[in-house]
Short mmCIF file of N, CA, C and O in Angstrom, two decimals:
data_model
loop_
_atom_site.label_atom_id
_atom_site.label_comp_id
_atom_site.label_asym_id
_atom_site.label_seq_id
_atom_site.Cartn_x
_atom_site.Cartn_y
_atom_site.Cartn_z
N UNK A 247 128.93 44.46 50.57
CA UNK A 247 128.92 43.04 50.70
C UNK A 247 129.87 42.35 49.72
O UNK A 247 129.45 41.50 48.94
N UNK A 248 131.13 42.73 49.75
CA UNK A 248 132.07 42.11 48.80
C UNK A 248 132.31 40.63 49.06
O UNK A 248 132.69 39.91 48.14
N UNK A 249 132.07 40.18 50.30
CA UNK A 249 132.29 38.75 50.55
C UNK A 249 131.26 37.90 49.83
O UNK A 249 131.53 36.75 49.52
N UNK A 250 130.09 38.46 49.54
CA UNK A 250 129.10 37.72 48.76
C UNK A 250 129.58 37.47 47.34
O UNK A 250 129.28 36.43 46.74
N UNK A 251 130.34 38.42 46.80
CA UNK A 251 130.91 38.23 45.47
C UNK A 251 131.92 37.08 45.50
O UNK A 251 131.95 36.24 44.60
N UNK A 252 132.73 37.02 46.56
CA UNK A 252 133.68 35.92 46.70
C UNK A 252 133.01 34.57 46.79
O UNK A 252 133.41 33.61 46.12
N UNK A 253 131.98 34.48 47.62
CA UNK A 253 131.24 33.23 47.72
C UNK A 253 130.56 32.88 46.41
O UNK A 253 130.53 31.73 45.99
N UNK A 254 130.01 33.89 45.75
CA UNK A 254 129.31 33.67 44.48
C UNK A 254 130.23 33.15 43.39
O UNK A 254 129.88 32.22 42.66
N UNK A 255 131.42 33.73 43.28
CA UNK A 255 132.37 33.27 42.26
C UNK A 255 132.85 31.86 42.57
O UNK A 255 132.99 31.03 41.66
N UNK A 256 133.07 31.55 43.84
CA UNK A 256 133.49 30.20 44.21
C UNK A 256 132.41 29.17 43.89
O UNK A 256 132.69 28.10 43.34
N UNK A 257 131.17 29.50 44.19
CA UNK A 257 130.06 28.59 43.89
C UNK A 257 129.87 28.46 42.39
O UNK A 257 129.66 27.36 41.87
N UNK A 258 129.95 29.58 41.67
CA UNK A 258 129.82 29.55 40.21
C UNK A 258 130.93 28.71 39.58
O UNK A 258 130.69 27.94 38.66
N UNK A 259 132.15 28.83 40.10
CA UNK A 259 133.25 28.01 39.60
C UNK A 259 133.02 26.53 39.82
O UNK A 259 133.31 25.70 38.96
N UNK A 260 132.47 26.19 40.99
CA UNK A 260 132.17 24.78 41.28
C UNK A 260 131.08 24.25 40.36
O UNK A 260 131.16 23.11 39.88
N UNK A 261 130.08 25.07 40.09
CA UNK A 261 129.00 24.63 39.19
C UNK A 261 129.52 24.42 37.78
O UNK A 261 129.20 23.43 37.11
N UNK A 262 130.34 25.36 37.30
CA UNK A 262 130.90 25.23 35.95
C UNK A 262 131.81 24.01 35.86
O UNK A 262 131.78 23.26 34.88
N UNK A 263 132.64 23.78 36.89
CA UNK A 263 133.52 22.61 36.89
C UNK A 263 132.71 21.32 36.90
O UNK A 263 133.08 20.35 36.24
N UNK A 264 131.63 21.32 37.64
CA UNK A 264 130.78 20.13 37.68
C UNK A 264 130.19 19.85 36.30
O UNK A 264 130.15 18.70 35.86
N UNK A 265 129.74 20.90 35.62
CA UNK A 265 129.17 20.72 34.28
C UNK A 265 130.24 20.29 33.26
O UNK A 265 129.96 19.51 32.36
N UNK A 266 131.45 20.81 33.41
CA UNK A 266 132.52 20.45 32.48
C UNK A 266 133.04 19.03 32.69
O UNK A 266 133.60 18.44 31.77
N UNK A 267 132.86 18.50 33.90
CA UNK A 267 133.41 17.17 34.18
C UNK A 267 132.38 16.05 34.11
O UNK A 267 132.74 14.89 34.30
N UNK A 268 131.13 16.36 33.83
CA UNK A 268 130.11 15.32 33.74
C UNK A 268 130.35 14.44 32.52
O UNK A 268 130.53 14.93 31.41
N UNK A 269 130.38 13.14 32.75
CA UNK A 269 130.52 12.19 31.66
C UNK A 269 131.92 12.11 31.08
O UNK A 269 132.10 11.51 30.03
N UNK A 270 132.90 12.69 31.72
CA UNK A 270 134.28 12.65 31.23
C UNK A 270 135.06 11.56 31.95
O UNK A 270 134.61 10.98 32.93
N UNK A 271 136.26 11.31 31.48
CA UNK A 271 137.12 10.32 32.12
C UNK A 271 137.63 10.88 33.45
O UNK A 271 137.57 12.08 33.70
N UNK A 272 138.15 9.98 34.28
CA UNK A 272 138.69 10.41 35.57
C UNK A 272 139.85 11.37 35.38
O UNK A 272 140.00 12.33 36.15
N UNK A 273 140.66 11.13 34.38
CA UNK A 273 141.79 12.00 34.11
C UNK A 273 141.33 13.42 33.84
O UNK A 273 141.86 14.38 34.39
N UNK A 274 140.30 13.57 33.01
CA UNK A 274 139.77 14.89 32.67
C UNK A 274 139.13 15.55 33.89
O UNK A 274 139.25 16.75 34.09
N UNK A 275 138.46 14.74 34.74
CA UNK A 275 137.84 15.29 35.95
C UNK A 275 138.89 15.85 36.90
O UNK A 275 138.70 16.93 37.47
N UNK A 276 139.98 15.12 37.08
CA UNK A 276 141.05 15.61 37.95
C UNK A 276 141.62 16.92 37.42
O UNK A 276 141.89 17.85 38.20
N UNK A 277 141.83 17.02 36.13
CA UNK A 277 142.39 18.24 35.54
C UNK A 277 141.43 19.41 35.72
O UNK A 277 141.83 20.51 36.13
N UNK A 278 140.16 19.20 35.41
CA UNK A 278 139.17 20.28 35.52
C UNK A 278 139.03 20.75 36.96
O UNK A 278 139.06 21.96 37.23
N UNK A 279 138.92 19.81 37.89
CA UNK A 279 138.75 20.21 39.28
C UNK A 279 140.02 20.81 39.87
O UNK A 279 139.95 21.71 40.72
N UNK A 280 141.18 20.37 39.43
CA UNK A 280 142.43 20.96 39.90
C UNK A 280 142.55 22.41 39.47
O UNK A 280 142.87 23.29 40.28
N UNK A 281 142.27 22.68 38.20
CA UNK A 281 142.33 24.06 37.71
C UNK A 281 141.28 24.92 38.39
O UNK A 281 141.54 26.08 38.77
N UNK A 282 140.10 24.38 38.57
CA UNK A 282 139.03 25.14 39.22
C UNK A 282 139.38 25.46 40.67
O UNK A 282 139.16 26.58 41.12
N UNK A 283 139.91 24.49 41.39
CA UNK A 283 140.30 24.76 42.78
C UNK A 283 141.40 25.81 42.86
O UNK A 283 141.37 26.69 43.73
N UNK A 284 142.36 25.74 41.95
CA UNK A 284 143.49 26.67 42.02
C UNK A 284 143.09 28.09 41.66
O UNK A 284 143.56 29.04 42.29
N UNK A 285 142.27 28.26 40.64
CA UNK A 285 142.05 29.60 40.11
C UNK A 285 140.66 30.18 40.35
O UNK A 285 140.49 31.40 40.26
N UNK A 286 139.67 29.38 40.65
CA UNK A 286 138.33 29.91 40.86
C UNK A 286 137.88 29.79 42.31
O UNK A 286 137.27 30.71 42.84
N UNK A 287 138.17 28.69 42.94
CA UNK A 287 137.63 28.48 44.29
C UNK A 287 138.58 29.00 45.37
O UNK A 287 138.17 29.74 46.26
N UNK A 288 139.84 28.63 45.30
CA UNK A 288 140.78 28.94 46.37
C UNK A 288 140.92 30.44 46.67
O UNK A 288 140.75 30.85 47.81
N UNK A 289 141.22 31.28 45.70
CA UNK A 289 141.40 32.69 46.05
C UNK A 289 140.12 33.38 46.50
O UNK A 289 140.12 34.14 47.48
N UNK A 290 139.02 33.11 45.82
CA UNK A 290 137.79 33.80 46.15
C UNK A 290 137.18 33.30 47.45
O UNK A 290 136.63 34.09 48.22
N UNK A 291 137.26 32.00 47.69
CA UNK A 291 136.72 31.46 48.94
C UNK A 291 137.54 31.93 50.14
O UNK A 291 136.98 32.32 51.16
N UNK A 292 138.86 31.94 50.02
CA UNK A 292 139.68 32.41 51.15
C UNK A 292 139.46 33.91 51.39
O UNK A 292 139.42 34.35 52.54
N UNK A 293 139.29 34.68 50.33
CA UNK A 293 138.98 36.11 50.49
C UNK A 293 137.66 36.32 51.20
O UNK A 293 137.55 37.12 52.14
N UNK A 294 136.64 35.58 50.78
CA UNK A 294 135.32 35.73 51.38
C UNK A 294 135.30 35.28 52.84
O UNK A 294 134.69 35.93 53.69
N UNK A 295 135.98 34.19 53.13
CA UNK A 295 136.04 33.72 54.53
C UNK A 295 136.81 34.72 55.38
O UNK A 295 136.44 34.99 56.53
N UNK A 296 137.88 35.27 54.84
CA UNK A 296 138.65 36.29 55.58
C UNK A 296 137.82 37.52 55.87
O UNK A 296 137.86 38.07 56.99
N UNK A 297 137.07 38.00 54.89
CA UNK A 297 136.21 39.17 55.12
C UNK A 297 135.11 38.86 56.12
O UNK A 297 134.78 39.69 56.97
N UNK A 298 134.54 37.67 56.03
CA UNK A 298 133.50 37.29 56.98
C UNK A 298 134.05 37.25 58.40
O UNK A 298 133.42 37.73 59.34
N UNK A 299 135.24 36.69 58.56
CA UNK A 299 135.87 36.64 59.88
C UNK A 299 136.18 38.04 60.39
O UNK A 299 136.02 38.33 61.59
N UNK A 300 136.61 38.94 59.50
CA UNK A 300 136.92 40.31 59.90
C UNK A 300 135.66 41.06 60.35
O UNK A 300 135.70 41.83 61.32
N UNK A 301 134.55 40.83 59.67
CA UNK A 301 133.30 41.48 60.06
C UNK A 301 132.81 40.94 61.40
O UNK A 301 132.36 41.70 62.27
N UNK A 302 132.92 39.63 61.59
CA UNK A 302 132.47 39.04 62.85
C UNK A 302 133.35 39.50 64.01
O UNK A 302 132.86 39.84 65.09
N UNK A 303 134.67 39.53 63.79
CA UNK A 303 135.61 39.92 64.84
C UNK A 303 135.67 41.43 65.05
O UNK A 303 136.18 41.88 66.06
N UNK A 304 135.22 42.19 64.04
CA UNK A 304 135.32 43.65 64.05
C UNK A 304 136.78 44.10 64.15
O UNK A 304 137.11 45.04 64.88
N UNK A 305 137.63 43.40 63.41
CA UNK A 305 139.05 43.71 63.39
C UNK A 305 139.57 43.51 61.97
O UNK A 305 139.32 42.47 61.35
N UNK A 306 140.28 44.49 61.46
CA UNK A 306 140.85 44.37 60.13
C UNK A 306 141.92 43.30 60.03
O UNK A 306 142.19 42.76 58.96
N UNK A 307 142.55 43.01 61.15
CA UNK A 307 143.61 42.00 61.15
C UNK A 307 143.07 40.59 60.98
O UNK A 307 143.80 39.68 60.60
N UNK A 308 141.80 40.40 61.25
CA UNK A 308 141.22 39.07 61.13
C UNK A 308 141.16 38.59 59.69
O UNK A 308 141.09 37.40 59.43
N UNK A 309 141.23 39.53 58.73
CA UNK A 309 141.20 39.14 57.32
C UNK A 309 142.47 38.37 56.93
O UNK A 309 142.50 37.66 55.92
N UNK A 310 143.49 38.48 57.76
CA UNK A 310 144.75 37.79 57.46
C UNK A 310 144.61 36.27 57.52
O UNK A 310 145.50 35.55 57.08
N UNK A 311 143.47 35.78 58.00
CA UNK A 311 143.24 34.33 57.99
C UNK A 311 143.19 33.81 56.57
O UNK A 311 143.44 32.63 56.32
N UNK A 312 142.92 34.69 55.60
CA UNK A 312 142.89 34.22 54.21
C UNK A 312 144.27 33.77 53.76
O UNK A 312 144.38 32.93 52.88
N UNK A 313 145.33 34.28 54.37
CA UNK A 313 146.68 33.83 54.04
C UNK A 313 146.95 32.44 54.60
O UNK A 313 147.88 31.76 54.17
N UNK A 314 146.15 32.02 55.56
CA UNK A 314 146.27 30.67 56.10
C UNK A 314 145.40 29.69 55.32
O UNK A 314 145.76 28.54 55.12
N UNK A 315 144.26 30.17 54.84
CA UNK A 315 143.31 29.30 54.13
C UNK A 315 143.72 29.05 52.68
O UNK A 315 143.55 27.95 52.16
N UNK A 316 144.27 30.07 52.02
CA UNK A 316 144.56 29.97 50.59
C UNK A 316 145.56 28.87 50.22
O UNK A 316 145.28 28.07 49.32
N UNK A 317 146.74 28.77 50.86
CA UNK A 317 147.73 27.78 50.40
C UNK A 317 147.29 26.33 50.44
O UNK A 317 147.53 25.60 49.47
N UNK A 318 146.62 25.84 51.50
CA UNK A 318 146.22 24.43 51.47
C UNK A 318 145.23 24.10 50.36
O UNK A 318 145.35 23.06 49.70
N UNK A 319 144.26 24.98 50.14
CA UNK A 319 143.28 24.72 49.08
C UNK A 319 143.96 24.77 47.72
O UNK A 319 143.69 23.95 46.84
N UNK A 320 144.88 25.73 47.54
CA UNK A 320 145.60 25.83 46.28
C UNK A 320 146.46 24.59 46.04
O UNK A 320 146.51 24.06 44.93
N UNK A 321 147.12 24.10 47.08
CA UNK A 321 147.97 22.91 46.94
C UNK A 321 147.13 21.66 46.64
O UNK A 321 147.58 20.79 45.88
N UNK A 322 145.96 21.56 47.22
CA UNK A 322 145.07 20.44 46.90
C UNK A 322 144.70 20.48 45.42
O UNK A 322 144.70 19.46 44.74
N UNK A 323 144.39 21.67 44.92
CA UNK A 323 144.08 21.82 43.50
C UNK A 323 145.28 21.48 42.62
O UNK A 323 145.14 20.85 41.57
N UNK A 324 146.48 21.88 43.05
CA UNK A 324 147.69 21.58 42.30
C UNK A 324 147.95 20.08 42.24
O UNK A 324 148.32 19.53 41.20
N UNK A 325 147.73 19.40 43.37
CA UNK A 325 147.91 17.94 43.41
C UNK A 325 146.89 17.26 42.51
O UNK A 325 147.23 16.31 41.77
N UNK A 326 145.64 17.72 42.53
CA UNK A 326 144.63 17.15 41.64
C UNK A 326 145.01 17.34 40.18
O UNK A 326 144.83 16.43 39.36
N UNK A 327 145.53 18.51 39.85
CA UNK A 327 145.97 18.76 38.48
C UNK A 327 147.11 17.83 38.09
O UNK A 327 147.10 17.25 36.99
N UNK A 328 148.08 17.65 38.96
CA UNK A 328 149.20 16.75 38.66
C UNK A 328 148.73 15.30 38.53
O UNK A 328 149.21 14.56 37.66
N UNK A 329 147.81 14.88 39.38
CA UNK A 329 147.27 13.53 39.27
C UNK A 329 146.58 13.36 37.93
O UNK A 329 146.74 12.34 37.25
N UNK A 330 145.83 14.37 37.52
CA UNK A 330 145.15 14.30 36.24
C UNK A 330 146.10 14.27 35.06
O UNK A 330 145.87 13.58 34.07
N UNK A 331 147.20 15.00 35.16
CA UNK A 331 148.16 15.04 34.06
C UNK A 331 148.91 13.72 33.93
O UNK A 331 149.10 13.21 32.83
N UNK A 332 149.31 13.15 35.05
CA UNK A 332 150.15 11.96 35.00
C UNK A 332 149.40 10.64 35.13
O UNK A 332 150.01 9.58 35.08
N UNK A 333 148.10 10.69 35.28
CA UNK A 333 147.31 9.46 35.39
C UNK A 333 147.21 8.81 34.01
O UNK A 333 146.97 9.46 33.01
N UNK A 334 147.37 7.51 33.99
CA UNK A 334 147.26 6.77 32.73
C UNK A 334 145.82 6.36 32.50
O UNK A 334 145.09 6.03 33.42
N UNK A 335 145.43 6.40 31.25
CA UNK A 335 144.07 5.99 30.88
C UNK A 335 143.95 4.48 31.01
O UNK A 335 144.85 3.74 30.63
N UNK A 336 142.83 4.04 31.52
CA UNK A 336 142.58 2.60 31.61
C UNK A 336 141.98 2.12 30.31
O UNK A 336 141.11 2.76 29.73
N UNK A 337 142.44 0.96 29.86
CA UNK A 337 141.89 0.39 28.64
C UNK A 337 140.60 -0.34 28.98
O UNK A 337 140.49 -1.01 30.00
N UNK A 338 139.66 -0.24 28.09
CA UNK A 338 138.37 -0.90 28.29
C UNK A 338 138.51 -2.36 27.86
O UNK A 338 138.98 -2.68 26.78
N UNK A 339 138.11 -3.26 28.77
CA UNK A 339 138.16 -4.69 28.47
C UNK A 339 136.77 -5.17 28.10
O UNK A 339 135.80 -4.87 28.77
N UNK A 340 136.69 -5.93 27.05
CA UNK A 340 135.40 -6.49 26.62
C UNK A 340 135.28 -7.93 26.99
O UNK A 340 136.12 -8.69 27.09
#
């Protein structure tokens, strides 16, 4: 059941990112979630979905769907990271 490991790591990454971004600024949230999407969620989730599709289809070639799933999720994470890096902090008005 290696796909369970993929799902587990993706869920664990989301939980850790959620805990790291609680009570932080929007800039920090974008950075944390961008890094998490790129390195914890995207590869493991696409691997797990590919294996699940291969088991359902009973074809080894069905795992190649992970090559279709991985780039969009990774690019979304990259965009979130860039937004977080280049976003300006808002000044608090009293």
